[in-house]
Amino acid sequence: MFHFRFSTALKECLQAAVKRPFPRRTEQSWSAAPGSLRRFASGPRDAAAAAALRAAAPFAAPRRSYCVKTEGAAAEELEEQLKKDGGEGEKRRHAGILPSLEDLLFYTVAEGQEKIPAHKFMTALKATGLRSGDPRLKECMEMLKESLKKTPDGVTLDRHLFKKCVQSNIVLLTQAFRKKFVIPDFQAFTSHIDQLYEKAKKLSGGQVADYIPQLAKFSPDLWAVSLCTVDGQRHTVGDTKVPFCLQSCVKPLKYAVAVHDHSTEYVHSFIGKEPSGLRFNKLFLDEDDKPHNPMVNAGAIVCTSLIKQTASNAEKFDYVMNYLKKMAGGEYVGFSNATFQSERESGDRNFAIGYYLKEKKCFPEGTDMTSVLDLYFQLCAIEVTCESASVMAATLANGGICPITGERVLSPEAVRNTLSLMHSCGMYDFSGQFAFHVGLPAKSGVAGGILLVVPNVMGIMCWSPPLDKLGNSVRGIQFCTDLVELFNFHNYDNLRHFAKKHDPRKEGGDQRQQIFGPMDYESLQQELTLKAPLWRKVSPTETDQDSSTTVVYRMDKPAE
């Protein structure tokens, strides 16, 4: 039995195929050439593809490659070698020896057939978590639609047409079908999400908020969960297309906009960073006569006054709306004028807070307090659906870059600050309990929404109008708690030693750990599908950066 250590260099080699820019395509990463460094996933599923790979072997130049832990200059040297390898692979592909990425994708979906029904491709795409309406796949979907018009039956695609359809988005599609997204086995993961949804659906406690008359009109039976990963994988269950108002869920978003526009120092010269320990709508300031944090009403009102200070309210509102639409990847963001009017008419407590803030000189100089309150009420009345709000949460999870458009919306500094405050102050008087049990940044609103962020993994929006006595969605709290009990998403779950929980980032999809774990030669050959070269231990070496020992492996042509 041989034990293999997955080094940094090997990891880089395994990931090189889908990271390298086009037009240079890295088909060599799938080649079966003895003596060459390559990357394998599940491999082609049909005999034709396997034959194509085997046919490549006799033409490859014999070579020995070494895998070591590389840092700095060594990593650059590896990258240069990969570029050379890519050039050789390109030449061999044009010579008709190696299949292209488009060919391999066709073989994967076709499963031995000469043509692919369009619906089969769409079903396979959905299983990866990608949607046909994903903005990143726009060219592919448009070409697919046009190509089907030219086919005799209007349903199936041959290999040539399929390649033409996918070539503009081949990198994204290759990542999806080779399970290289953050949640590799997306169907298994979403089946768990559906089970958690059904469990929370059975809860019947809580009361729909009625202090704002428009909110009292929502049915207590409404319940929805949507998620979006940092790779743009989407899943929804329940009443996810019903619009509802963000209410307090807008507080972290406008705080992020304020920090993005100004700076952390400027914003927090007006607002504190500490949990207040009091109800969110208390007339109370810290010892410096500043609101405790941007997640309570006093802090959110002051935060509103910092946005586009010299502009009119109309311009300010459009400015924030444009930010939210970018965070949502262009999905639904609307406005409920009825809720705005209702909230303004019943907003005596917020007016009292506003005058108190004015008395304590908490606003920037020259601020019109009543105008700020109007904008504050308007921002609370911005409408979203669970689906669009989950993309907003995913933008926060992705460091400020919208996953489905690739556009940077917020600075990393603004996102880090926002998530920190959501973690400590985002759940009203339940913030400490939520941080303890769930351990994730979140923000709730009295409309029944909970905006949940799993940093570097996904964003989730739960929505159900019935609230508990602290103002949080009863079903939403239950879902978030169950989610972290099942998966190791809690910030302080130890990913290595917390064996009782599932890690969907590896489950069913991290083939690199499966392939390069302890196994014998025969098992390794089976895992790599073809008669691939085998790694064998050469010698240990000491790294320059530290005293840890790194084992070196050599890839040799296997003995006949």
Coordinates of C-alpha atoms in Angstrom, one line a residue:
M1 CA 0.0 0.0 0.0
F2 CA 1.2 3.5 -0.8
H3 CA 0.3 6.6 1.0
F4 CA 0.2 9.8 -1.1
R5 CA 0.4 13.4 0.1
F6 CA -1.5 15.9 -2.0
S7 CA 1.0 18.7 -2.4
T8 CA 0.5 22.3 -3.6
A9 CA 2.1 21.6 -6.9
L10 CA -0.1 18.6 -7.6
K11 CA -3.2 20.6 -6.7
E12 CA -2.1 23.3 -9.1
C13 CA -1.7 20.8 -11.8
L14 CA -5.1 19.2 -11.2
Q15 CA -6.8 22.6 -11.3
A16 CA -4.9 24.0 -14.3
A17 CA -7.3 22.8 -17.0
V18 CA -10.3 24.9 -16.2
K19 CA -8.3 27.9 -15.0
R20 CA -6.3 28.5 -18.1
P21 CA -7.6 31.2 -20.4
F22 CA -8.9 30.5 -23.9
P23 CA -8.3 30.2 -26.8
R24 CA -5.6 27.9 -25.4
R25 CA -7.5 24.9 -24.3
T26 CA -5.9 22.4 -22.0
E27 CA -7.1 19.1 -23.5
Q28 CA -3.8 17.5 -22.4
S29 CA -5.1 17.5 -18.9
W30 CA -7.3 14.6 -20.0
S31 CA -4.7 12.8 -22.1
A32 CA -3.5 9.3 -21.3
A33 CA 0.1 9.9 -22.3
P34 CA 2.5 7.9 -20.2
G35 CA 5.0 10.0 -18.3
S36 CA 3.0 13.2 -18.4
L37 CA 1.5 15.2 -15.6
R38 CA -2.3 15.3 -16.0
R39 CA -5.6 15.9 -14.3
F40 CA -8.4 13.4 -14.0
A41 CA -12.0 13.7 -12.8
S42 CA -14.6 11.1 -13.6
G43 CA -13.4 10.8 -17.2
P44 CA -15.5 10.3 -20.3
R45 CA -18.4 8.0 -19.9
D46 CA -18.5 6.2 -23.2
A47 CA -16.1 3.9 -25.1
A48 CA -15.6 6.4 -27.9
A49 CA -14.1 9.0 -25.6
A50 CA -12.0 6.4 -23.8
A51 CA -10.7 5.2 -27.2
A52 CA -9.8 8.7 -28.2
L53 CA -7.8 9.2 -25.0
R54 CA -6.0 5.8 -25.4
A55 CA -5.2 6.7 -29.0
A56 CA -3.3 9.8 -27.7
A57 CA -0.8 7.8 -25.7
P58 CA 1.6 6.5 -28.4
F59 CA 2.1 10.1 -29.7
A60 CA 3.1 11.6 -26.4
A61 CA 6.7 12.5 -25.9
P62 CA 8.1 10.3 -23.0
R63 CA 8.9 12.5 -20.0
R64 CA 9.2 12.2 -16.2
S65 CA 7.5 14.8 -14.1
Y66 CA 8.1 15.5 -10.4
C67 CA 5.6 16.7 -7.9
V68 CA 6.9 18.7 -5.0
K69 CA 5.6 21.4 -2.6
T70 CA 6.2 24.6 -4.5
E71 CA 6.2 28.2 -3.3
G72 CA 7.3 31.4 -5.0
A73 CA 9.7 30.8 -7.8
A74 CA 9.0 27.1 -7.9
A75 CA 5.3 27.8 -8.5
E76 CA 6.2 30.2 -11.4
E77 CA 8.4 27.5 -12.9
L78 CA 5.5 25.0 -12.7
E79 CA 3.2 27.5 -14.4
E80 CA 5.7 27.9 -17.2
Q81 CA 5.8 24.1 -17.6
L82 CA 2.0 24.0 -17.8
K83 CA 2.0 26.6 -20.5
K84 CA 4.5 24.6 -22.5
D85 CA 2.4 21.5 -22.0
G86 CA -0.7 23.4 -23.1
G87 CA 1.0 24.4 -26.3
E88 CA 1.9 20.8 -27.1
G89 CA -1.6 19.7 -26.3
E90 CA -3.0 22.3 -28.7
K91 CA -0.8 21.2 -31.5
R92 CA -1.8 17.6 -31.0
R93 CA -5.5 18.5 -30.9
H94 CA -5.2 20.3 -34.2
A95 CA -3.5 17.2 -35.5
G96 CA -6.6 15.3 -34.7
I97 CA -5.1 13.3 -31.9
L98 CA -6.7 14.7 -28.8
P99 CA -10.3 15.6 -28.2
S100 CA -11.2 19.2 -27.3
L101 CA -13.0 20.2 -24.1
E102 CA -16.2 20.6 -26.1
D103 CA -15.8 17.0 -27.4
L104 CA -15.4 15.7 -23.9
L105 CA -18.4 17.6 -22.6
F106 CA -20.4 16.1 -25.5
Y107 CA -19.2 12.6 -24.6
T108 CA -20.1 13.1 -21.0
V109 CA -23.7 14.2 -21.7
A110 CA -24.3 12.0 -24.7
E111 CA -23.3 8.8 -22.9
G112 CA -22.5 6.9 -26.1
Q113 CA -25.2 8.4 -28.3
E114 CA -24.5 10.2 -31.5
K115 CA -26.9 13.0 -30.7
I116 CA -28.0 14.8 -27.6
P117 CA -31.7 15.8 -27.0
A118 CA -31.7 19.5 -25.8
H119 CA -33.8 18.6 -22.8
K120 CA -31.2 16.1 -21.7
F121 CA -28.5 18.7 -21.7
M122 CA -30.7 21.1 -19.8
T123 CA -31.6 18.5 -17.2
A124 CA -27.9 17.6 -16.7
L125 CA -27.1 21.3 -16.5
K126 CA -29.8 21.8 -13.8
A127 CA -28.3 18.9 -11.8
T128 CA -25.1 20.9 -11.5
G129 CA -27.0 23.8 -9.9
L130 CA -26.7 26.1 -12.9
R131 CA -29.8 27.7 -14.4
S132 CA -30.5 28.2 -18.1
G133 CA -31.2 31.9 -17.2
D134 CA -27.8 32.4 -15.7
P135 CA -26.3 35.6 -17.2
R136 CA -23.0 33.8 -17.7
L137 CA -24.7 31.3 -20.0
K138 CA -26.5 33.8 -22.1
E139 CA -24.4 33.2 -25.3
C140 CA -24.8 29.4 -24.9
M141 CA -28.5 29.5 -24.4
E142 CA -29.0 31.9 -27.4
M143 CA -26.9 29.7 -29.6
L144 CA -28.8 26.6 -28.4
K145 CA -32.1 28.2 -29.3
E146 CA -30.9 29.2 -32.8
S147 CA -29.2 25.9 -33.5
L148 CA -32.4 23.9 -32.6
K149 CA -34.3 25.8 -35.3
K150 CA -31.8 24.5 -37.9
T151 CA -32.1 20.8 -36.9
P152 CA -34.6 18.5 -38.7
D153 CA -36.5 17.6 -35.6
G154 CA -35.9 20.8 -33.6
V155 CA -35.0 18.7 -30.5
T156 CA -31.6 17.0 -30.9
L157 CA -28.1 18.2 -31.4
D158 CA -25.2 16.4 -33.1
R159 CA -21.7 16.8 -31.9
H160 CA -20.9 19.6 -34.3
L161 CA -23.9 21.7 -33.3
F162 CA -23.4 21.0 -29.6
K163 CA -19.8 22.2 -29.7
K164 CA -20.9 25.3 -31.5
C165 CA -23.4 26.0 -28.7
V166 CA -21.1 25.5 -25.7
Q167 CA -17.8 26.8 -26.9
S168 CA -18.5 30.4 -25.7
N169 CA -19.1 29.1 -22.1
I170 CA -16.9 26.0 -22.1
V171 CA -14.9 26.9 -19.0
L172 CA -17.9 27.4 -16.8
L173 CA -19.6 24.3 -18.2
T174 CA -16.5 22.2 -17.8
Q175 CA -16.3 23.2 -14.2
A176 CA -20.0 22.4 -13.7
F177 CA -19.9 18.9 -15.2
R178 CA -16.7 17.9 -13.7
K179 CA -18.1 18.8 -10.2
K180 CA -15.5 21.6 -9.6
F181 CA -18.0 24.0 -7.9
V182 CA -18.0 24.7 -4.2
I183 CA -20.8 22.2 -3.7
P184 CA -19.8 19.3 -6.0
D185 CA -22.7 16.9 -5.4
F186 CA -25.4 19.6 -5.6
Q187 CA -28.4 17.3 -5.9
A188 CA -27.5 15.4 -2.7
F189 CA -27.0 18.7 -0.9
T190 CA -30.3 20.2 -2.1
S191 CA -32.2 17.0 -1.1
H192 CA -31.1 17.7 2.5
I193 CA -32.2 21.4 2.1
D194 CA -35.6 20.2 1.1
Q195 CA -35.9 17.9 4.1
L196 CA -34.9 20.8 6.4
Y197 CA -37.5 23.0 4.7
E198 CA -40.3 20.4 5.2
K199 CA -39.3 20.0 8.9
A200 CA -39.6 23.8 9.5
K201 CA -42.8 24.0 7.6
K202 CA -44.6 22.0 10.3
L203 CA -44.0 24.7 12.8
S204 CA -47.1 26.8 13.6
G205 CA -46.0 29.2 16.3
G206 CA -45.4 32.9 16.1
Q207 CA -47.4 36.0 15.1
V208 CA -47.3 38.0 11.9
A209 CA -46.1 41.6 12.5
D210 CA -49.0 44.0 12.7
Y211 CA -47.5 47.2 14.0
I212 CA -47.0 48.1 10.3
P213 CA -50.6 47.5 8.9
Q214 CA -49.3 46.3 5.4
L215 CA -47.2 43.5 6.9
A216 CA -50.3 42.1 8.8
K217 CA -51.8 41.2 5.4
F218 CA -49.4 38.4 4.7
S219 CA -50.5 34.8 5.2
P220 CA -48.8 33.0 8.1
D221 CA -48.6 29.9 5.8
L222 CA -46.1 31.4 3.4
W223 CA -42.6 29.8 3.7
A224 CA -39.7 29.8 1.3
V225 CA -36.0 29.1 1.2
S226 CA -33.6 30.1 -1.6
L227 CA -29.9 29.6 -1.8
C228 CA -27.1 30.7 -4.2
T229 CA -23.5 29.5 -3.9
V230 CA -20.4 31.5 -4.7
D231 CA -20.2 29.6 -8.0
G232 CA -23.8 30.6 -8.9
Q233 CA -25.5 27.2 -8.1
R234 CA -29.1 27.9 -7.3
H235 CA -31.9 26.1 -5.4
T236 CA -35.3 27.2 -4.3
V237 CA -38.2 25.6 -2.4
G238 CA -41.5 27.0 -1.3
D239 CA -43.1 30.4 -2.0
T240 CA -39.8 31.8 -3.4
K241 CA -41.4 34.1 -6.0
V242 CA -43.6 36.0 -3.7
P243 CA -42.3 39.6 -3.2
F244 CA -41.9 40.9 0.4
C245 CA -40.2 43.9 1.9
L246 CA -36.6 43.8 3.2
Q247 CA -37.4 45.9 6.3
S248 CA -34.4 45.5 8.6
C249 CA -32.7 43.1 6.2
V250 CA -31.7 46.2 4.3
K251 CA -29.6 47.6 7.2
P252 CA -26.5 45.6 6.5
L253 CA -26.8 46.3 2.8
K254 CA -26.9 50.0 3.1
Y255 CA -24.2 50.0 5.7
A256 CA -22.0 48.1 3.1
V257 CA -22.8 50.8 0.5
A258 CA -21.8 53.5 3.0
V259 CA -18.5 51.9 3.8
H260 CA -17.9 51.2 0.1
D261 CA -18.4 54.8 -0.7
H262 CA -16.6 56.4 2.2
S263 CA -14.4 54.3 4.5
T264 CA -14.6 52.3 7.7
E265 CA -13.2 55.2 9.7
Y266 CA -15.6 57.8 8.4
V267 CA -18.7 55.7 8.9
H268 CA -17.7 54.6 12.4
S269 CA -17.0 58.2 13.4
F270 CA -20.8 58.4 13.5
I271 CA -21.8 54.9 14.5
G272 CA -20.4 52.3 17.0
K273 CA -19.6 48.6 16.5
E274 CA -20.9 47.1 19.7
P275 CA -24.1 45.1 20.4
S276 CA -26.5 47.3 22.4
G277 CA -28.0 44.7 24.6
L278 CA -31.3 46.5 24.2
R279 CA -34.3 46.4 22.0
F280 CA -33.6 47.5 18.4
N281 CA -35.9 50.5 18.6
K282 CA -34.7 51.9 22.0
L283 CA -33.9 55.6 22.4
F284 CA -30.4 54.9 23.7
L285 CA -26.9 55.8 22.7
D286 CA -23.5 54.6 23.8
E287 CA -21.1 56.5 26.1
D288 CA -19.9 58.6 23.2
D289 CA -23.4 59.6 22.2
K290 CA -23.3 57.5 19.1
P291 CA -25.7 54.7 18.0
H292 CA -24.3 51.4 19.2
N293 CA -24.2 49.8 15.7
P294 CA -25.7 50.0 12.2
M295 CA -28.1 47.1 12.8
V296 CA -30.3 48.9 15.4
N297 CA -32.8 51.6 14.2
A298 CA -30.8 54.5 15.6
G299 CA -27.6 53.3 13.8
A300 CA -29.5 52.5 10.6
I301 CA -31.0 56.0 10.5
V302 CA -27.6 57.7 10.9
C303 CA -26.2 55.3 8.3
T304 CA -28.9 56.4 5.9
S305 CA -27.8 60.0 6.4
L306 CA -24.3 59.1 5.1
I307 CA -25.4 58.0 1.7
K308 CA -24.9 60.6 -1.1
Q309 CA -25.2 63.4 1.4
T310 CA -25.4 66.2 -1.2
A311 CA -28.0 64.5 -3.4
S312 CA -31.8 64.6 -3.3
N313 CA -33.8 61.8 -1.8
A314 CA -34.9 60.6 -5.2
E315 CA -31.2 60.4 -6.3
K316 CA -30.3 58.6 -3.1
F317 CA -33.1 56.1 -3.4
D318 CA -32.1 55.3 -7.0
Y319 CA -28.5 55.0 -6.0
V320 CA -29.2 52.4 -3.3
M321 CA -31.6 50.6 -5.6
N322 CA -29.0 50.3 -8.3
Y323 CA -26.5 48.8 -5.8
L324 CA -29.1 46.3 -4.6
K325 CA -29.9 45.3 -8.2
K326 CA -26.3 44.7 -8.9
M327 CA -26.0 42.6 -5.8
A328 CA -29.0 40.6 -6.9
G329 CA -27.5 40.0 -10.4
G330 CA -30.3 41.9 -12.1
E331 CA -33.0 39.8 -10.5
Y332 CA -36.2 41.2 -8.9
V333 CA -35.8 44.3 -6.7
G334 CA -38.9 46.4 -6.4
F335 CA -40.7 48.9 -4.1
S336 CA -43.9 48.7 -2.1
N337 CA -45.3 52.2 -1.9
A338 CA -48.2 51.0 0.3
T339 CA -45.7 49.6 2.9
F340 CA -43.7 52.9 2.8
Q341 CA -46.8 55.0 3.4
S342 CA -48.0 52.6 6.1
E343 CA -44.6 52.6 7.9
R344 CA -44.3 56.4 7.7
E345 CA -47.7 56.9 9.2
S346 CA -47.0 54.4 12.0
G347 CA -43.4 55.5 12.6
D348 CA -43.7 57.6 15.8
R349 CA -40.9 55.6 17.5
N350 CA -38.5 56.2 14.6
F351 CA -39.4 59.9 14.5
A352 CA -38.6 60.0 18.3
I353 CA -35.3 58.3 17.6
G354 CA -34.6 60.8 14.8
Y355 CA -35.2 63.8 17.0
Y356 CA -33.1 62.3 19.8
L357 CA -30.3 61.8 17.3
K358 CA -30.6 65.3 16.1
E359 CA -30.5 66.7 19.6
K360 CA -27.3 64.7 20.3
K361 CA -25.8 66.0 17.0
C362 CA -25.3 62.4 15.6
F363 CA -25.9 63.4 12.0
P364 CA -23.4 65.0 9.6
E365 CA -23.5 68.7 9.6
G366 CA -26.4 70.2 7.6
T367 CA -28.5 67.0 7.6
D368 CA -32.3 67.3 7.2
M369 CA -33.5 64.7 9.7
T370 CA -37.1 64.4 8.4
S371 CA -35.7 63.9 4.9
V372 CA -33.4 61.1 6.2
L373 CA -36.3 59.4 7.9
D374 CA -38.3 59.5 4.7
L375 CA -35.4 57.7 2.9
Y376 CA -35.1 55.3 5.8
F377 CA -38.7 54.3 5.5
Q378 CA -38.4 54.0 1.7
L379 CA -35.3 51.7 1.9
C380 CA -37.2 49.5 4.4
A381 CA -40.0 49.2 1.9
I382 CA -37.8 47.8 -0.9
E383 CA -39.2 44.5 -2.2
V384 CA -37.3 41.3 -3.0
T385 CA -38.1 37.7 -3.5
C386 CA -36.4 34.9 -1.8
E387 CA -34.6 34.1 -5.0
S388 CA -33.2 37.6 -5.6
A389 CA -32.3 38.1 -2.0
S390 CA -30.3 34.8 -1.9
V391 CA -28.1 36.3 -4.7
M392 CA -27.6 39.4 -2.5
A393 CA -26.5 37.2 0.3
A394 CA -24.2 35.2 -2.0
T395 CA -22.6 38.5 -3.1
L396 CA -21.7 39.0 0.5
A397 CA -20.5 35.4 0.8
N398 CA -18.4 35.9 -2.3
G399 CA -16.5 39.0 -1.0
G400 CA -18.6 41.6 -2.8
I401 CA -18.6 39.9 -6.3
C402 CA -22.0 38.9 -7.6
P403 CA -21.7 35.1 -8.4
I404 CA -24.0 35.1 -11.4
T405 CA -22.6 38.2 -13.2
G406 CA -19.0 38.2 -12.0
E407 CA -19.3 42.0 -11.3
R408 CA -17.6 43.5 -8.2
V409 CA -20.3 45.4 -6.4
L410 CA -18.8 46.0 -3.0
S411 CA -15.2 46.3 -1.7
P412 CA -13.8 43.5 0.4
E413 CA -13.4 45.9 3.3
A414 CA -17.1 46.8 3.2
V415 CA -18.1 43.1 3.1
R416 CA -15.9 42.0 5.9
N417 CA -17.2 44.8 8.1
T418 CA -20.8 44.0 7.2
L419 CA -20.4 40.3 8.0
S420 CA -18.7 41.1 11.3
L421 CA -21.6 43.3 12.4
M422 CA -24.2 40.8 11.1
H423 CA -22.6 38.1 13.2
S424 CA -22.6 40.1 16.4
C425 CA -25.7 42.3 16.1
G426 CA -27.9 41.0 13.2
M427 CA -30.6 39.1 15.0
Y428 CA -32.1 41.7 17.4
D429 CA -32.0 40.5 21.0
F430 CA -31.3 36.9 19.8
S431 CA -27.9 37.9 18.3
G432 CA -25.8 36.3 21.0
Q433 CA -27.8 33.0 21.0
F434 CA -27.8 32.9 17.2
A435 CA -24.0 33.5 17.1
F436 CA -23.6 30.7 19.7
H437 CA -25.8 28.1 18.1
V438 CA -25.6 28.9 14.3
G439 CA -22.3 30.8 14.2
L440 CA -23.0 32.5 10.9
P441 CA -23.6 36.2 9.9
A442 CA -27.3 36.9 9.5
K443 CA -29.9 39.7 9.5
S444 CA -33.5 39.3 10.2
G445 CA -36.5 41.6 9.4
V446 CA -40.0 42.0 10.7
A447 CA -41.4 41.0 7.4
G448 CA -40.2 37.5 8.2
G449 CA -36.9 37.4 6.2
I450 CA -33.6 36.0 7.5
L451 CA -30.6 36.9 5.3
L452 CA -28.0 34.2 6.0
V453 CA -24.4 34.2 4.8
V454 CA -22.0 31.2 4.8
P455 CA -18.8 33.0 3.9
N456 CA -17.0 31.6 0.8
V457 CA -19.8 29.1 0.3
M458 CA -23.3 30.5 -0.2
G459 CA -26.0 33.0 0.6
I460 CA -29.4 31.9 1.8
M461 CA -32.7 33.8 2.3
C462 CA -35.4 32.3 4.5
W463 CA -38.8 33.9 4.6
S464 CA -41.9 33.2 6.7
P465 CA -44.0 36.0 8.2
P466 CA -44.8 34.5 11.7
L467 CA -42.3 36.0 14.2
D468 CA -41.3 35.0 17.7
K469 CA -41.3 37.4 20.6
L470 CA -37.9 38.8 19.6
G471 CA -39.0 39.6 16.1
N472 CA -37.3 36.8 14.2
S473 CA -39.0 34.3 11.8
V474 CA -39.9 31.2 13.7
R475 CA -39.5 28.9 10.7
G476 CA -36.3 30.7 9.6
I477 CA -34.6 30.3 13.0
Q478 CA -35.5 26.6 13.0
F479 CA -34.1 26.2 9.5
C480 CA -30.8 28.0 10.2
T481 CA -30.3 25.9 13.4
D482 CA -31.0 22.6 11.7
L483 CA -28.7 23.6 8.8
V484 CA -25.7 24.0 11.0
E485 CA -26.6 20.9 13.0
L486 CA -26.4 18.9 9.8
F487 CA -23.5 20.6 7.9
N488 CA -20.3 22.0 9.3
F489 CA -21.1 25.6 8.4
H490 CA -20.7 27.0 11.9
N491 CA -17.7 29.4 11.9
Y492 CA -16.1 27.4 14.6
D493 CA -16.7 23.9 13.4
N494 CA -13.3 22.3 12.9
L495 CA -13.3 21.1 9.3
R496 CA -10.8 18.4 10.0
H497 CA -12.1 16.9 13.3
F498 CA -15.8 17.5 13.3
A499 CA -16.6 14.1 11.9
K500 CA -20.3 14.0 13.0
K501 CA -21.3 16.6 10.5
H502 CA -21.5 16.6 6.7
D503 CA -19.2 18.8 4.6
P504 CA -21.0 19.4 1.3
R505 CA -17.9 21.0 -0.1
K506 CA -16.3 17.6 -0.3
E507 CA -19.1 15.1 -0.2
G508 CA -19.4 13.1 -3.3
G509 CA -17.3 15.4 -5.3
D510 CA -13.8 15.9 -4.1
Q511 CA -12.3 13.3 -6.3
R512 CA -8.7 14.5 -5.7
Q513 CA -8.9 13.3 -2.1
Q514 CA -10.4 10.0 -3.2
I515 CA -7.8 9.4 -5.9
F516 CA -4.7 10.3 -3.9
G517 CA -5.7 8.7 -0.6
P518 CA -4.1 5.5 0.6
M519 CA -4.4 2.9 -2.1
D520 CA -2.5 0.3 -4.0
Y521 CA -1.4 0.4 -7.6
E522 CA -4.4 -1.6 -8.9
S523 CA -7.0 0.7 -7.1
L524 CA -5.2 3.8 -8.4
Q525 CA -5.5 2.5 -11.9
Q526 CA -9.2 1.9 -11.5
E527 CA -9.7 5.4 -10.1
L528 CA -7.9 7.0 -13.0
T529 CA -10.1 5.0 -15.5
L530 CA -7.2 4.5 -18.0
K531 CA -3.8 3.0 -17.7
A532 CA -2.4 6.2 -16.3
P533 CA 1.2 6.6 -15.0
L534 CA 1.6 5.9 -11.3
W535 CA 3.0 8.1 -8.6
R536 CA 5.7 6.6 -6.5
K537 CA 7.7 7.9 -3.6
V538 CA 11.2 9.2 -4.5
S539 CA 12.6 10.9 -1.4
P540 CA 11.7 13.4 1.4
T541 CA 13.0 16.9 1.2
E542 CA 13.1 19.9 3.5
T543 CA 11.4 23.1 2.4
D544 CA 13.0 26.5 2.6
Q545 CA 10.0 28.1 4.2
D546 CA 9.7 25.9 7.2
S547 CA 11.0 22.7 8.7
S548 CA 8.1 20.5 7.6
T549 CA 8.9 17.5 5.5
T550 CA 7.4 17.3 2.0
V551 CA 7.4 13.9 0.2
V552 CA 8.3 14.0 -3.4
Y553 CA 6.6 11.6 -5.9
R554 CA 7.6 10.7 -9.4
M555 CA 5.3 9.8 -12.2
D556 CA 6.7 6.9 -14.2
K557 CA 5.4 4.8 -17.0
P558 CA 3.8 1.7 -15.3
A559 CA 5.5 -1.6 -15.7
E560 CA 4.1 -3.8 -18.4

